[in-house]
Coordinates of C-alpha atoms and ligand atoms in Angstrom, one line a residue:
M200 CA 6.0 14.6 -10.1
T201 CA 6.6 13.6 -6.5
Q202 CA 9.7 14.7 -4.6
R203 CA 9.6 11.5 -2.6
R204 CA 10.9 8.1 -3.7
P205 CA 8.0 6.3 -5.3
L206 CA 6.8 3.0 -3.9
V207 CA 4.9 0.4 -6.0
A208 CA 3.2 -2.2 -3.9
A209 CA 1.4 -5.3 -5.1
N210 CA -1.7 -6.5 -3.3
W211 CA -2.3 -10.1 -4.5
K212 CA -5.4 -10.6 -2.4
M213 CA -6.4 -14.3 -2.4
H214 CA -4.7 -15.1 -5.7
K215 CA -2.0 -17.5 -6.8
L216 CA -0.5 -20.7 -5.6
A217 CA 3.1 -21.2 -4.3
A218 CA 4.5 -22.4 -7.7
E219 CA 3.0 -19.4 -9.4
A220 CA 4.4 -17.1 -6.8
V221 CA 7.9 -18.6 -7.3
A222 CA 7.6 -18.2 -11.1
F223 CA 6.5 -14.6 -10.6
V224 CA 9.5 -13.8 -8.4
G225 CA 11.8 -15.1 -11.1
E226 CA 10.2 -12.9 -13.7
L227 CA 10.2 -9.9 -11.4
R228 CA 13.9 -10.3 -10.6
R229 CA 14.8 -10.6 -14.3
G230 CA 12.6 -7.6 -15.1
L231 CA 14.1 -5.4 -12.4
E232 CA 17.6 -6.1 -13.6
V233 CA 16.6 -4.8 -17.0
V234 CA 14.6 -1.9 -15.8
D235 CA 17.5 -0.8 -13.5
V236 CA 15.3 0.9 -11.0
Q237 CA 17.6 0.4 -8.1
H238 CA 17.7 3.9 -6.7
R239 CA 14.6 5.4 -8.1
V240 CA 11.7 3.3 -6.9
D241 CA 10.8 0.9 -4.1
V242 CA 8.9 -2.3 -4.8
A243 CA 6.9 -4.4 -2.5
V244 CA 4.6 -7.5 -2.9
C245 CA 1.9 -8.6 -0.5
P246 CA 0.9 -12.2 -1.1
S247 CA -1.6 -14.0 1.0
A248 CA -0.1 -15.6 4.2
P249 CA 0.5 -19.2 3.1
L250 CA 2.6 -18.0 0.1
L251 CA 5.0 -15.9 2.3
P252 CA 7.7 -18.5 3.1
R253 CA 8.0 -19.8 -0.5
F254 CA 8.0 -16.2 -1.8
A255 CA 10.7 -15.3 0.7
D256 CA 12.8 -18.3 -0.3
A257 CA 12.5 -17.4 -3.9
L258 CA 13.6 -13.8 -3.2
A259 CA 16.6 -15.2 -1.3
G260 CA 17.7 -11.9 0.1
F261 CA 16.9 -9.9 -3.1
R262 CA 16.4 -6.7 -1.1
R263 CA 15.0 -4.7 -3.9
V264 CA 11.6 -6.3 -3.4
A265 CA 10.1 -6.0 0.1
L266 CA 7.8 -8.7 1.2
G267 CA 4.5 -7.6 2.9
G268 CA 1.5 -9.1 4.6
Q269 CA -2.1 -8.3 3.7
D270 CA -3.4 -8.2 7.3
L271 CA -2.5 -8.9 10.9
H272 CA -4.2 -9.5 14.2
P273 CA -3.9 -6.6 16.7
D274 CA -2.5 -8.9 19.4
D275 CA 1.1 -10.2 19.3
D276 CA 0.0 -13.8 19.9
G277 CA -2.7 -15.8 21.6
A278 CA -5.8 -17.9 21.0
H279 CA -7.0 -16.4 17.7
T280 CA -7.8 -19.2 15.3
G281 CA -7.1 -18.4 11.7
D282 CA -5.3 -15.2 12.3
T283 CA -1.7 -14.1 11.8
S284 CA 0.4 -11.9 14.1
G285 CA 2.8 -9.2 13.1
R286 CA 5.6 -11.2 14.7
Q287 CA 4.8 -14.1 12.5
L288 CA 4.8 -11.9 9.4
A289 CA 8.2 -10.4 10.4
D290 CA 9.4 -13.9 11.0
C291 CA 8.5 -14.8 7.4
G292 CA 10.6 -11.9 6.2
C293 CA 7.9 -9.3 5.8
R294 CA 8.9 -5.6 6.1
L295 CA 5.4 -4.1 5.8
V296 CA 1.8 -5.0 6.2
L297 CA -1.5 -3.6 4.8
C298 CA -3.8 -2.3 7.5
G299 CA -7.5 -1.5 6.9
H300 CA -7.8 -2.5 3.3
S301 CA -11.4 -1.7 2.2
E302 CA -12.1 -5.4 1.6
R303 CA -11.2 -6.1 5.2
R304 CA -13.3 -3.2 6.4
A305 CA -16.3 -4.4 4.3
E306 CA -16.0 -8.2 4.5
H307 CA -14.7 -8.5 8.1
G308 CA -16.3 -5.5 9.7
E309 CA -13.0 -3.8 10.5
T310 CA -13.7 -0.5 12.3
D311 CA -11.4 2.5 12.4
A312 CA -10.5 1.6 16.0
L313 CA -9.5 -1.9 15.1
V314 CA -7.4 -0.7 12.2
A315 CA -5.6 1.7 14.6
R316 CA -4.8 -1.3 16.8
K317 CA -3.5 -3.2 13.8
V318 CA -1.3 -0.2 12.9
E319 CA 0.1 -0.3 16.4
A320 CA 0.7 -4.0 16.3
A321 CA 2.5 -3.7 13.0
R322 CA 4.9 -1.1 14.5
R323 CA 5.5 -3.3 17.6
A324 CA 6.5 -6.1 15.3
G325 CA 8.9 -3.8 13.4
L326 CA 6.8 -3.7 10.3
A327 CA 5.9 -0.6 8.3
P328 CA 2.1 -0.3 8.4
L329 CA 0.6 0.6 5.0
L330 CA -2.7 2.3 6.1
C331 CA -5.4 2.0 3.5
L332 CA -8.3 4.3 3.4
G333 CA -10.9 5.6 1.0
E334 CA -14.6 6.5 0.4
T335 CA -17.4 4.5 -1.2
L336 CA -19.2 5.8 -4.2
L337 CA -22.2 6.7 -2.1
E338 CA -20.0 8.7 0.3
R339 CA -18.4 10.5 -2.7
E340 CA -21.7 11.3 -4.3
A341 CA -23.0 12.7 -1.1
G342 CA -20.0 15.1 -0.9
G343 CA -18.6 13.2 2.1
T344 CA -15.1 12.2 0.7
E345 CA -13.1 14.5 2.9
E346 CA -15.1 13.7 6.0
V347 CA -14.5 10.0 5.5
L348 CA -10.8 10.3 4.8
G349 CA -10.4 12.7 7.7
R350 CA -12.2 10.3 10.1
Q351 CA -10.2 7.2 8.9
L352 CA -6.9 9.1 9.1
D353 CA -7.5 10.7 12.4
A354 CA -8.4 7.3 14.0
A355 CA -5.0 6.0 13.1
L356 CA -2.8 9.1 13.7
G357 CA -1.9 8.2 17.2
A358 CA -0.9 4.6 16.2
L359 CA 1.1 5.9 13.3
D360 CA 3.2 7.9 15.8
L361 CA 4.3 10.4 13.1
R362 CA 6.2 12.6 15.5
G363 CA 8.2 9.8 17.0
A364 CA 8.9 8.0 13.7
E365 CA 12.6 7.5 13.4
A366 CA 12.4 7.2 9.6
P367 CA 9.4 9.4 8.6
A368 CA 9.6 7.9 5.0
A369 CA 8.3 4.8 6.7
T370 CA 4.9 6.4 7.0
L371 CA 2.8 4.8 4.2
I372 CA -0.8 5.6 3.4
A373 CA -2.8 4.4 0.4
Y374 CA -5.8 6.4 -0.8
E375 CA -8.0 3.8 -2.4
P376 CA -11.5 5.0 -3.4
V377 CA -13.6 1.9 -2.9
W378 CA -15.4 2.6 -6.2
A379 CA -12.1 2.3 -8.1
I380 CA -10.9 -1.0 -6.6
G381 CA -11.2 -3.8 -9.1
T382 CA -13.8 -1.9 -11.2
G383 CA -11.6 -0.7 -14.0
R384 CA -12.8 2.8 -13.0
T385 CA -9.7 4.8 -12.0
A386 CA -9.9 8.1 -10.1
T387 CA -8.9 11.0 -12.4
P388 CA -5.5 12.5 -11.7
E389 CA -7.3 15.6 -10.3
Q390 CA -9.4 13.5 -7.9
A391 CA -6.4 11.6 -6.7
Q392 CA -4.4 14.8 -6.3
Q393 CA -7.2 16.5 -4.3
A394 CA -7.6 13.6 -1.9
H395 CA -3.8 13.3 -1.4
A396 CA -3.5 17.0 -0.8
F397 CA -6.2 16.8 1.8
L398 CA -4.5 13.9 3.5
R399 CA -1.1 15.6 3.5
H400 CA -2.5 18.8 4.9
R401 CA -4.2 16.8 7.7
L402 CA -0.9 15.1 8.4
E403 CA 0.8 18.5 8.5
S404 CA -1.7 19.8 11.0
A405 CA -1.3 16.7 13.2
A406 CA 2.5 16.2 13.0
G407 CA 4.1 19.2 11.4
P408 CA 5.6 19.9 8.0
R409 CA 8.6 17.6 8.1
A410 CA 6.6 14.4 8.9
A411 CA 3.9 15.3 6.4
A412 CA 6.4 16.0 3.6
A413 CA 8.2 12.7 4.2
A414 CA 5.1 10.5 4.3
R415 CA 4.5 8.5 1.1
L416 CA 0.9 8.6 -0.1
L417 CA 0.1 5.9 -2.6
Y418 CA -3.0 5.8 -4.9
G419 CA -4.8 2.5 -5.4
G420 CA -7.7 1.6 -7.6
S421 CA -7.5 0.0 -11.1
V422 CA -4.0 1.2 -11.7
K423 CA -2.4 -0.1 -14.9
P424 CA 0.7 0.7 -17.0
E425 CA -1.5 2.8 -19.3
N426 CA -2.9 5.1 -16.6
C427 CA -0.2 5.3 -14.0
A428 CA 2.0 8.0 -15.6
E429 CA -0.6 10.8 -15.4
L430 CA -1.5 9.8 -11.9
L431 CA 2.2 9.9 -10.9
D432 CA 2.5 13.4 -12.5
Q433 CA 0.5 14.7 -9.6
P434 CA 2.8 16.2 -7.0
E435 CA 1.1 14.5 -4.0
V436 CA 1.0 11.0 -5.6
D437 CA 4.0 9.0 -4.4
G438 CA 3.4 5.6 -5.9
F439 CA 0.7 2.9 -6.1
L440 CA -1.0 0.0 -4.4
V441 CA -1.8 -2.3 -7.3
G442 CA -4.3 -5.2 -7.2
G443 CA -5.3 -6.8 -10.5
A444 CA -2.5 -5.5 -12.6
S445 CA 0.1 -6.8 -10.1
L446 CA -0.8 -10.4 -10.8
D447 CA 0.8 -10.1 -14.3
P448 CA 4.6 -9.6 -14.0
E449 CA 4.7 -7.7 -17.3
A450 CA 2.0 -5.2 -16.2
F451 CA 3.5 -4.8 -12.7
L452 CA 7.0 -4.2 -14.2
G453 CA 5.4 -1.7 -16.6
I454 CA 4.1 0.3 -13.7
I455 CA 7.4 0.1 -11.9
A456 CA 9.3 1.2 -15.0
R457 CA 7.1 4.3 -15.3
C458 CA 7.7 5.2 -11.7
A459 CA 11.4 4.9 -12.2
R460 CA 11.6 7.6 -14.9
Ligands
PEP133 C1 -6.4 -3.0 -4.2 O1 -7.2 -4.0 -3.9 O2 -5.7 -2.6 -3.3 C2 -6.4 -2.5 -5.5 C3 -5.9 -1.4 -5.7 O3 -7.0 -3.3 -6.5 P1 -7.1 -3.0 -8.1 O4 -5.8 -2.5 -8.5 O5 -7.5 -4.3 -8.7 O6 -8.2 -2.0 -8.2

């Protein structure tokens, strides 16, 4: 079991319309009152950008759920048609933003260098960057998992500014093996623990034991209420980034409730 306060974050990807988001917030608020998770687990939801204002209105200052973006442009503003800046996300009430999700890396050609610039942009806007990284199946089968994770983490280390972080618990990293995302094939608890231990050790070498111990390392990849408990039993797993199961309030609340135990 982690010594850090768990975080459960929803990644809604390009799902839901505004009315569905508002209904979801109502169910989430009701559910969180019943689960009474106030001081034991943090909760975040990252809807797609057009849903953010309605989602924020529906939350109406309900601070137990943090609003997050799914992506941001590395610049603070400018002529970038179709993009969203960190400042705009913050203006919508976001407190965090995903950086380098594997779907962005694969579908939009995001490089490690670009992801690092996004992490910096997030911090400039006062958002907590949630850095996503993970290996493909080919890379795992070729024995390259740690090489890939090390490369992806090292590229963002300067931007994360671990030594300078005023609140080290704001360091958020999600290990998301690409082969486990949306496939129903979850990493085993041992695989997750091994990858997270590698990442924490790397953080320790770069920024020292205090910063490494405070960073929250989430696991993502086909997490459900049925498989999250054994993953969270691993000492280096500090919560989850949840895609498919986060679309259903009951399943999402089920994961939150298990993290609050
Ligand atoms: C994700 O896309 O971040 C994710 C973890 O998706 P899923 O839970 O559906 O595998």
